[in-house]
Short mmCIF file of C-alpha atoms in Angstrom, two decimals:
data_model
loop_
_atom_site.label_atom_id
_atom_site.label_comp_id
_atom_site.label_asym_id
_atom_site.label_seq_id
_atom_site.Cartn_x
_atom_site.Cartn_y
_atom_site.Cartn_z
CA MET R 149 25.99 -11.13 -7.32
CA ASN R 150 23.01 -13.05 -8.33
CA ASN R 151 21.89 -15.37 -5.57
CA LYS R 152 21.12 -18.60 -6.00
CA PRO R 153 17.21 -19.89 -6.76
CA HIS R 154 15.29 -22.70 -4.86
CA GLN R 155 15.59 -26.07 -6.94
CA ASN R 156 12.90 -27.66 -7.73
CA LEU R 157 11.57 -30.73 -5.68
CA ASN R 158 11.50 -34.40 -7.74
CA ALA R 159 8.58 -33.78 -10.25
CA THR R 160 7.15 -37.36 -9.22
CA ALA R 161 6.98 -36.65 -5.45
CA SER R 162 4.04 -36.26 -3.87
CA ALA R 163 1.37 -33.62 -2.88
CA GLU R 164 1.34 -35.27 0.33
CA SER R 165 5.67 -35.93 0.99
CA ILE R 166 6.47 -32.13 0.05
CA LEU R 167 3.85 -31.07 2.62
CA SER R 168 5.04 -33.00 5.06
CA SER R 169 8.18 -30.25 5.49
CA VAL R 170 5.61 -27.00 5.19
CA SER R 171 5.10 -25.47 8.21
CA GLU R 172 1.82 -25.91 9.57
CA GLU R 173 0.10 -23.87 12.79
CA MET R 174 -3.51 -24.53 14.40
CA SER R 175 -3.51 -22.07 17.38
CA ASP R 176 -5.56 -22.06 19.86
CA TYR R 177 -5.81 -17.99 20.13
CA SER R 178 -6.98 -16.09 16.88
CA ILE R 179 -5.15 -14.88 13.90
CA LEU R 180 -5.00 -10.53 14.10
CA ASN R 181 -4.27 -8.48 11.42
CA TRP R 182 -1.24 -5.88 12.30
CA ALA R 183 -3.56 -3.58 13.95
CA GLY R 184 -6.27 -6.09 16.12
CA ASN R 185 -9.33 -4.67 14.97
CA ILE R 186 -9.59 -7.86 12.44
CA THR R 187 -9.93 -10.90 13.59
CA PHE R 188 -9.35 -13.78 11.18
CA SER R 189 -12.46 -16.48 10.16
CA THR R 190 -8.96 -19.88 11.26
CA ASN R 191 -7.25 -20.08 13.02
CA LYS R 192 -5.52 -22.20 11.09
CA ILE R 193 -2.43 -21.22 8.40
CA TYR R 194 0.61 -22.35 6.66
CA PHE R 195 4.17 -20.85 5.59
CA PRO R 196 4.92 -21.84 2.12
CA GLN R 197 9.19 -21.90 2.11
CA THR R 198 9.64 -23.03 -2.01
CA VAL R 199 6.96 -22.53 -5.06
CA GLU R 200 6.41 -26.30 -5.08
CA GLU R 201 5.35 -25.77 -1.58
CA VAL R 202 2.60 -23.59 -2.06
CA GLN R 203 1.32 -25.44 -5.72
CA ALA R 204 0.53 -28.40 -2.83
CA LEU R 205 -1.31 -26.07 -0.82
CA VAL R 206 -3.38 -24.30 -3.78
CA LYS R 207 -4.63 -27.77 -5.33
CA GLN R 208 -5.25 -29.32 -1.14
CA HIS R 209 -7.25 -26.77 -0.59
CA ALA R 210 -10.72 -26.03 -2.00
CA ARG R 211 -10.60 -22.18 -0.91
CA LEU R 212 -8.31 -20.27 0.71
CA LYS R 213 -6.67 -16.81 0.96
CA VAL R 214 -2.97 -15.70 1.67
CA LEU R 215 -1.53 -13.36 4.59
CA GLY R 216 1.35 -11.18 3.67
CA SER R 217 2.22 -8.33 6.33
CA ARG R 218 -1.04 -8.00 7.34
CA HIS R 219 -1.89 -4.83 6.85
CA CYS R 220 -4.93 -4.65 5.76
CA PHE R 221 -7.92 -3.15 8.15
CA ASN R 222 -10.46 -4.46 6.19
CA ARG R 223 -11.64 -8.98 5.55
CA ILE R 224 -9.82 -8.68 2.13
CA ALA R 225 -7.88 -11.37 3.59
CA ASP R 226 -10.36 -13.34 5.71
CA SER R 227 -11.14 -16.50 5.21
CA SER R 228 -12.93 -19.56 6.79
CA ASP R 229 -11.11 -22.11 5.37
CA VAL R 230 -7.11 -21.63 5.34
CA LEU R 231 -4.69 -18.77 5.57
CA LEU R 232 -1.52 -19.09 2.74
CA SER R 233 1.27 -17.31 4.20
CA THR R 234 3.55 -15.48 2.30
CA LYS R 235 5.82 -14.87 5.40
CA GLU R 236 9.05 -17.67 4.51
CA LEU R 237 8.83 -16.61 1.20
CA HIS R 238 11.14 -13.66 1.32
CA LYS R 239 14.05 -13.39 -1.29
CA VAL R 240 15.57 -12.41 -3.02
CA VAL R 241 16.24 -14.95 -6.46
CA SER R 242 18.08 -12.02 -8.94
CA LEU R 243 19.20 -8.92 -9.71
CA ASP R 244 19.88 -8.31 -13.25
CA SER R 245 22.54 -5.99 -13.77
CA GLN R 246 22.31 -6.24 -17.73
CA ALA R 247 18.22 -4.93 -17.60
CA HIS R 248 18.62 -3.11 -14.13
CA THR R 249 15.92 -5.75 -12.53
CA VAL R 250 15.53 -7.44 -9.58
CA THR R 251 13.20 -10.52 -9.00
CA VAL R 252 12.41 -10.99 -5.93
CA GLU R 253 10.09 -13.37 -3.53
CA GLY R 254 6.89 -11.91 -2.64
CA GLY R 255 6.38 -11.90 1.29
CA ILE R 256 10.13 -10.10 1.03
CA LYS R 257 9.41 -6.19 2.69
CA TYR R 258 10.57 -3.71 1.87
CA GLY R 259 12.56 -2.81 4.51
CA GLU R 260 14.58 -6.48 3.64
CA LEU R 261 14.69 -5.33 0.50
CA ALA R 262 15.68 -1.68 0.35
CA PRO R 263 19.32 -1.99 2.18
CA TYR R 264 20.41 -5.02 -0.66
CA LEU R 265 19.43 -3.24 -3.12
CA ALA R 266 21.23 -0.07 -2.29
CA LYS R 267 23.98 -2.03 -1.88
CA ASN R 268 24.00 -3.13 -5.01
CA GLY R 269 23.43 1.10 -6.20
CA TYR R 270 20.47 0.47 -6.67
CA ALA R 271 16.75 2.33 -5.20
CA LEU R 272 12.85 1.87 -5.61
CA PRO R 273 11.48 5.49 -7.23
CA ASN R 274 9.06 5.06 -4.25
CA LEU R 275 8.48 3.93 -0.70
CA ALA R 276 5.90 3.72 1.42
CA SER R 277 4.67 5.57 5.32
CA LEU R 278 5.56 2.62 6.65
CA PRO R 279 8.80 0.13 5.05
CA HIS R 280 7.83 -2.88 7.28
CA ILE R 281 4.70 -4.68 4.70
CA SER R 282 5.70 -6.75 2.07
CA VAL R 283 6.41 -6.56 -1.38
CA ALA R 284 3.17 -8.46 -3.20
CA GLY R 285 0.94 -7.67 -0.29
CA SER R 286 1.54 -3.55 -1.32
CA ILE R 287 1.52 -3.96 -4.47
CA ILE R 288 -2.61 -5.86 -5.15
CA THR R 289 -3.87 -2.83 -3.58
CA ALA R 290 -1.53 -0.11 -4.77
CA THR R 291 0.01 0.93 -2.06
CA HIS R 292 1.96 4.15 -3.03
CA GLY R 293 4.24 7.14 -1.11
CA SER R 294 4.53 10.61 -1.99
CA GLY R 295 5.44 12.59 -5.31
CA VAL R 296 3.51 14.55 -8.40
CA ASN R 297 5.94 12.17 -10.90
CA ASN R 298 5.82 8.65 -8.56
CA GLY R 299 3.50 6.01 -9.46
CA ASN R 300 2.02 3.67 -6.68
CA LEU R 301 4.31 0.46 -5.29
CA ALA R 302 2.54 -1.39 -8.34
CA THR R 303 4.04 0.96 -10.78
CA PRO R 304 7.79 -0.49 -10.63
CA VAL R 305 6.59 -3.73 -11.37
CA ILE R 306 7.49 -5.62 -15.10
CA ALA R 307 6.61 -9.13 -14.45
CA LEU R 308 5.10 -11.56 -11.85
CA GLU R 309 4.85 -15.33 -11.28
CA MET R 310 1.69 -16.57 -9.57
CA ILE R 311 -0.03 -20.01 -9.23
CA LEU R 312 -3.05 -20.06 -10.17
CA ALA R 313 -5.95 -21.84 -8.63
CA ASP R 314 -5.15 -24.88 -10.49
CA GLY R 315 -1.56 -25.61 -8.71
CA SER R 316 0.44 -24.21 -11.86
CA VAL R 317 2.71 -21.68 -12.64
CA ARG R 318 1.56 -19.19 -14.32
CA ALA R 319 4.27 -15.96 -15.56
CA PHE R 320 3.17 -12.84 -16.47
CA SER R 321 5.03 -10.29 -17.73
CA LYS R 322 4.18 -5.97 -19.33
CA GLU R 323 6.14 -7.16 -22.91
CA ASN R 324 4.45 -10.16 -23.23
CA ASP R 325 0.87 -9.98 -21.88
CA GLY R 326 0.20 -6.58 -23.11
CA ALA R 327 -3.46 -5.67 -21.18
CA LEU R 328 -3.78 -8.05 -19.51
CA PHE R 329 -0.86 -7.86 -17.57
CA TYR R 330 -2.74 -4.22 -16.15
CA GLY R 331 -5.86 -6.56 -14.97
CA VAL R 332 -3.43 -8.61 -13.22
CA VAL R 333 -0.59 -6.56 -11.11
CA VAL R 334 -3.31 -4.50 -8.63
CA ASN R 335 -5.32 -7.81 -8.20
CA LEU R 336 -6.56 -8.11 -4.72
CA GLY R 337 -5.56 -11.26 -4.19
CA ALA R 338 -8.84 -12.62 -6.38
CA ILE R 339 -6.42 -14.28 -9.20
CA GLY R 340 -3.86 -15.75 -6.83
CA VAL R 341 -0.28 -16.82 -4.91
CA ILE R 342 2.26 -13.84 -6.19
CA THR R 343 5.28 -16.39 -5.51
CA LYS R 344 7.57 -13.90 -7.26
CA VAL R 345 7.72 -10.77 -8.91
CA THR R 346 9.63 -8.77 -10.82
CA LEU R 347 10.68 -4.54 -10.59
CA ALA R 348 12.40 -1.65 -12.75
CA LEU R 349 15.35 -0.49 -10.24
CA GLU R 350 16.57 2.95 -10.95
CA PRO R 351 19.85 4.05 -9.68
CA ALA R 352 20.69 5.28 -6.65
CA PHE R 353 20.33 8.61 -4.86
CA GLN R 354 20.71 10.52 -1.81
CA MET R 355 17.86 12.19 0.04
CA GLN R 356 17.22 14.65 2.56
CA GLN R 357 14.01 15.96 3.50
CA THR R 358 12.73 18.72 5.49
CA VAL R 359 9.72 18.78 8.03
CA TYR R 360 7.42 22.71 8.43
CA GLU R 361 5.52 23.57 11.01
CA ASN R 362 1.34 24.91 10.95
CA LEU R 363 0.66 25.62 6.98
CA PRO R 364 -2.05 28.17 7.08
CA LEU R 365 -5.22 26.19 4.54
CA THR R 366 -5.40 29.13 2.86
CA GLN R 367 -2.14 28.82 1.78
CA LEU R 368 -2.68 25.25 0.36
CA THR R 369 -5.73 26.16 -1.39
CA GLU R 370 -4.35 28.88 -3.05
CA ASN R 371 -0.44 27.60 -4.10
CA PHE R 372 -2.18 23.46 -3.87
CA ARG R 373 0.48 22.67 -6.96
CA GLU R 374 3.67 24.55 -6.19
CA ILE R 375 3.54 22.87 -2.30
CA VAL R 376 3.06 19.32 -3.35
CA SER R 377 5.77 19.71 -6.13
CA ALA R 378 8.27 21.31 -4.30
CA GLY R 379 10.05 18.38 -3.50
CA TYR R 380 10.40 14.73 -4.56
CA SER R 381 7.93 13.44 -2.64
CA VAL R 382 5.70 16.22 -0.26
CA SER R 383 3.35 14.54 2.51
CA LEU R 384 1.75 17.46 4.64
CA PHE R 385 0.24 16.34 7.84
CA THR R 386 -3.44 18.34 10.12
CA ASP R 387 -5.69 16.82 12.65
CA TRP R 388 -8.69 19.27 11.02
CA ARG R 389 -8.95 21.14 14.42
CA HIS R 390 -8.06 23.92 13.49
CA GLU R 391 -7.15 25.93 10.00
CA ASN R 392 -4.09 24.56 8.69
CA PHE R 393 -1.74 21.67 8.60
CA THR R 394 0.82 21.25 11.26
CA GLU R 395 2.35 19.91 9.13
CA VAL R 396 4.78 19.20 5.77
CA TRP R 397 7.09 17.08 5.58
CA VAL R 398 9.83 18.38 1.88
CA LYS R 399 12.26 14.43 1.25
CA SER R 400 14.53 16.51 -1.73
CA LYS R 401 16.40 14.47 -3.35
CA VAL R 402 20.21 15.40 -2.83
CA ALA R 403 22.03 16.61 -6.44
CA ASP R 404 26.04 15.97 -6.77
CA THR R 405 26.31 15.15 -2.97
CA GLN R 406 25.17 19.47 -2.58
CA LEU R 407 23.04 19.64 0.02
CA ASN R 408 19.71 21.15 -0.45
CA GLU R 409 19.62 25.40 1.28
CA ALA R 410 16.08 25.18 2.91
CA PRO R 411 14.10 27.89 2.81
CA LYS R 412 13.34 28.57 6.85
CA GLU R 413 10.14 29.64 5.91
CA PHE R 414 7.52 27.89 3.43
CA PHE R 415 4.68 29.20 1.82
CA ASP R 416 4.87 31.16 5.56
CA ALA R 417 4.88 27.63 7.71
CA THR R 418 8.09 27.14 9.33
CA ALA R 419 10.86 25.26 9.22
CA ALA R 420 11.45 22.54 12.81
CA THR R 421 14.17 23.03 15.02
CA GLU R 422 13.25 19.35 15.99
CA ASN R 423 12.70 16.00 14.32
CA LEU R 424 9.09 15.18 14.11
CA HIS R 425 6.53 12.81 14.85
CA PRO R 426 3.44 13.20 12.42
CA ILE R 427 0.59 12.64 15.47
CA ALA R 428 1.71 16.12 17.08
CA GLY R 429 3.09 15.14 20.75
CA VAL R 430 4.41 11.53 19.96
CA PRO R 431 8.13 10.92 20.24
CA ALA R 432 9.90 11.20 17.39
CA GLU R 433 12.72 8.53 18.03
CA ASN R 434 11.41 6.21 15.29
CA CYS R 435 11.31 9.12 12.51
CA THR R 436 13.06 8.72 9.62
CA GLU R 437 15.62 11.23 9.85
CA GLN R 438 14.40 15.36 9.38
CA LEU R 439 16.58 18.29 9.27
CA GLY R 440 18.12 18.35 5.90
CA ILE R 441 20.49 15.77 7.00
CA PRO R 442 21.51 13.82 3.83
CA GLY R 443 21.31 10.05 4.44
CA ALA R 444 20.15 6.44 1.62
CA TRP R 445 16.61 7.35 -0.67
CA TYR R 446 14.70 4.20 2.12
CA GLU R 447 16.42 6.28 4.81
CA ARG R 448 14.00 9.13 4.10
CA LEU R 449 11.48 8.50 1.57
CA PRO R 450 9.19 6.19 5.12
CA HIS R 451 8.82 8.08 7.42
CA PHE R 452 9.03 5.80 9.98
CA LYS R 453 12.84 4.05 10.76
CA MET R 454 13.68 0.54 9.31
CA GLY R 455 15.10 -0.21 12.07
CA PHE R 456 11.62 -0.29 14.13
CA THR R 457 9.58 -3.20 13.42
CA PRO R 458 5.83 -2.25 15.26
CA SER R 459 4.29 -5.41 16.99
CA SER R 460 1.05 -3.36 16.30
CA GLY R 461 -0.99 -0.45 15.58
CA VAL R 462 -4.26 -0.15 18.11
CA GLU R 463 -5.65 2.85 15.43
CA LEU R 464 -8.15 1.98 11.94
CA GLN R 465 -7.46 3.88 8.55
CA SER R 466 -9.61 4.89 5.58
CA GLU R 467 -7.82 6.72 1.97
CA TYR R 468 -9.21 8.47 -0.77
CA PHE R 469 -8.50 9.42 -3.70
CA VAL R 470 -9.59 11.73 -5.86
CA ALA R 471 -8.20 13.47 -9.17
CA SER R 472 -5.77 15.78 -9.06
CA HIS R 473 -7.61 18.42 -10.68
CA HIS R 474 -10.44 18.22 -7.55
CA ALA R 475 -7.64 18.15 -4.51
CA VAL R 476 -8.43 22.45 -2.66
CA GLU R 477 -11.88 21.48 -3.59
CA ALA R 478 -11.81 17.63 -1.82
CA ILE R 479 -9.18 18.93 0.90
CA GLN R 480 -12.38 21.45 1.50
CA ALA R 481 -14.84 19.66 1.52
CA ILE R 482 -12.74 17.72 3.99
CA SER R 483 -12.31 20.34 5.94
CA ARG R 484 -15.36 21.94 6.30
CA LEU R 485 -16.43 18.23 8.85
CA GLY R 486 -14.03 18.92 11.06
CA LYS R 487 -15.61 19.58 13.99
CA GLN R 488 -17.07 15.73 13.64
CA ILE R 489 -13.71 13.96 12.30
CA SER R 490 -11.26 15.44 14.46
CA PRO R 491 -12.80 13.68 17.96
CA TYR R 492 -12.06 9.96 16.88
CA LEU R 493 -9.12 10.87 14.29
CA PHE R 494 -5.14 11.14 14.72
CA VAL R 495 -4.29 12.10 12.05
CA SER R 496 -5.18 12.65 8.28
CA GLU R 497 -2.12 13.29 5.67
CA ILE R 498 -2.42 14.84 2.23
CA ARG R 499 -0.33 13.61 -0.69
CA THR R 500 -0.16 12.54 -4.98
CA ILE R 501 0.19 10.14 -7.00
CA ALA R 502 0.59 10.22 -11.18
CA ALA R 503 -1.69 8.29 -12.59
CA ASP R 504 -0.92 4.02 -13.99
CA SER R 505 -2.95 1.96 -16.94
CA LEU R 506 -3.02 -0.39 -13.52
CA TRP R 507 -7.26 -2.14 -13.71
CA LEU R 508 -7.73 -1.55 -10.44
CA SER R 509 -5.74 1.76 -9.12
CA PRO R 510 -6.95 4.17 -7.79
CA CYS R 511 -4.70 6.53 -10.36
CA TYR R 512 -6.16 4.71 -13.13
CA ASN R 513 -5.97 7.43 -15.33
CA GLN R 514 -5.52 9.86 -13.52
CA SER R 515 -3.22 11.70 -11.52
CA THR R 516 -4.08 11.52 -8.26
CA VAL R 517 -4.75 12.73 -4.70
CA ALA R 518 -4.86 10.77 -1.65
CA ILE R 519 -6.62 11.92 1.79
CA HIS R 520 -5.83 9.84 4.37
CA PHE R 521 -7.91 9.48 7.42
CA THR R 522 -5.67 7.05 11.19
CA TRP R 523 -8.29 6.50 13.56
CA LYS R 524 -8.86 6.10 16.71
CA GLN R 525 -9.79 2.48 17.50
CA ASP R 526 -13.78 3.42 17.72
CA TRP R 527 -15.25 1.46 14.66
CA PRO R 528 -18.57 2.40 15.24
CA ALA R 529 -17.37 6.02 16.06
CA VAL R 530 -15.83 6.02 12.53
CA SER R 531 -18.69 3.51 10.80
CA GLN R 532 -20.48 6.56 10.92
CA LEU R 533 -18.31 9.41 10.12
CA LEU R 534 -16.98 7.51 6.58
CA PRO R 535 -20.59 7.83 4.97
CA LEU R 536 -20.11 11.82 5.25
CA ILE R 537 -17.45 11.45 4.42
CA GLU R 538 -18.20 9.57 1.31
CA LYS R 539 -20.75 11.80 1.29
CA GLU R 540 -18.53 15.10 0.86
CA LEU R 541 -16.16 13.26 -1.87
CA ALA R 542 -19.47 11.35 -3.99
CA PRO R 543 -18.76 15.20 -6.37
CA PHE R 544 -15.16 14.11 -6.61
CA ASN R 545 -16.64 10.32 -7.28
CA ALA R 546 -14.00 9.50 -4.71
CA ARG R 547 -11.98 5.98 -4.66
CA PRO R 548 -11.15 4.37 -1.33
CA HIS R 549 -7.85 2.22 -0.88
CA TRP R 550 -9.30 -1.80 -0.47
CA GLY R 551 -7.21 -2.34 1.88
CA LYS R 552 -8.68 0.27 3.74
CA LEU R 553 -12.03 1.17 5.67
CA PHE R 554 -14.62 2.13 3.22
CA THR R 555 -18.53 2.08 2.97
CA MET R 556 -19.60 2.62 -0.48
CA PRO R 557 -21.61 -0.49 -2.10
CA ALA R 558 -20.47 -1.73 -4.97
CA SER R 559 -23.20 0.29 -7.47
CA VAL R 560 -20.43 3.11 -6.47
CA LEU R 561 -17.23 0.87 -6.80
CA ASN R 562 -18.80 0.19 -10.70
CA SER R 563 -19.34 3.96 -12.10
CA ARG R 564 -15.68 4.93 -10.40
CA TYR R 565 -12.99 1.92 -10.66
CA LEU R 566 -13.67 2.56 -14.48
CA LYS R 567 -12.26 -1.32 -15.99
CA LEU R 568 -13.66 -3.37 -12.51
CA SER R 569 -16.30 -5.44 -14.73
CA ALA R 570 -13.11 -6.43 -17.18
CA PHE R 571 -11.40 -7.73 -14.07
CA ARG R 572 -14.15 -9.25 -12.90
CA LYS R 573 -14.39 -11.20 -16.76
CA LEU R 574 -10.63 -12.07 -15.51
CA VAL R 575 -11.68 -13.08 -11.98
CA SER R 576 -13.66 -15.17 -13.55
CA GLU R 577 -11.80 -17.26 -17.02
CA LEU R 578 -8.24 -16.76 -14.24
CA ASP R 579 -10.84 -18.34 -10.71
CA PRO R 580 -13.66 -20.54 -12.74
CA GLU R 581 -14.08 -21.71 -9.11
CA GLY R 582 -13.34 -19.28 -7.03
CA LYS R 583 -11.01 -21.02 -4.68
CA PHE R 584 -9.30 -17.25 -3.37
CA GLN R 585 -12.62 -15.85 -3.73
CA ASN R 586 -14.02 -14.40 0.00
CA ASP R 587 -16.71 -12.89 1.24
CA PHE R 588 -15.57 -9.42 1.07
CA LEU R 589 -14.22 -9.66 -3.68
CA ASN R 590 -18.04 -11.05 -3.13
CA ARG R 591 -19.01 -8.53 -2.23
CA ILE R 592 -16.80 -5.88 -3.75
CA ILE R 593 -16.44 -7.30 -6.62
CA HIS R 594 -19.08 -9.67 -7.66
CA GLU R 595 -22.23 -8.12 -6.82
CA ASN R 596 -24.90 -7.59 -10.55
CA THR R 597 -24.16 -4.50 -9.61
CA GLY R 598 -26.19 -0.93 -12.35
CA GLY R 599 -25.26 2.39 -11.64
CA GLU R 600 -24.29 4.16 -8.71
#
């Protein structure tokens, strides 16, 4: 059941001989992120296939940044020097049936990992809406799915292997590193290159999902907790044009192979009679199966099918997190901006995430509601709207998603991410010369700031 790990290269091999086998691409064209809104500041990119090759590259370069599946919408991974892609580091290293854990290389995508786990009788607690994202990239930005009892995708991590700025291999674990561990998991790419990740697993399970249409906003504000707790994972979609949520996706576990009979009505919303896309009018052929039809956990938890591989998404994304007890007020605040927001929006999604202890997680020490915006790719308009949204959410101490678009200054981030100063100290210890830093991190993490 265990995959054979990489064999170590000869310890006396020089960095030059190791790097001779590393694929390097010097493009005549620019390197873009998934959405195409970010052009990276260099076209020099390496594709190492082993830990030793990663070590050699880190030692060789004074500055570099790591790319996963390029699904971030801001410049968190940008570099004007060198990019290191984890695309070729996508193997399952081992599956431990005694400890119920899996160890994988950092570049593996959830769409590659999940079927392997299911085949061996295991599951991850949750998945994001899109399965085409890498494990390491998702962890370091605290990417998430939904569910009042489900943590973000970083919470199953129990151990990491990283290549630090001096090229050394450093293992971190929940068991051995105490508080330090909670600082290094959601690390924004500021500490090193994640080469291996160990994740806690649970037994595989079956799921079904039912979509409801036209949930009145009044029902949501009056019965918020009941609605978001109606399934294992619940997502609500709206374009803020009207006083309703266009769709509610309720994903439920199937107990003892017996289907749960979904009600035809749900807080005045009605069950859909055909598969739907989150964006009204878009064909649903690439969406995961609905209508209560059962399937494996990894075929229902995402909104989109594993087999559907998007080449790019002509969109922009922003997301803000507020404590659960502020959810209704925050949603009402955004609703008041509906006429300003809706012309530039594809769809907005509301999800819930359980509290955790990860220093830079938006869910640090608080159960959380996330308000997500998928924008049309009109940055001039969106750049004017984000400060308005952030102002409306300011009374609720909203925290932005690290991998998406926001305009909050460092002073605000310092007041809301309570462990940011501790993280800054950790970075200075593990990357004293700033090898993994860039303009984005220097601006929002390392800037000396006062209060809000």
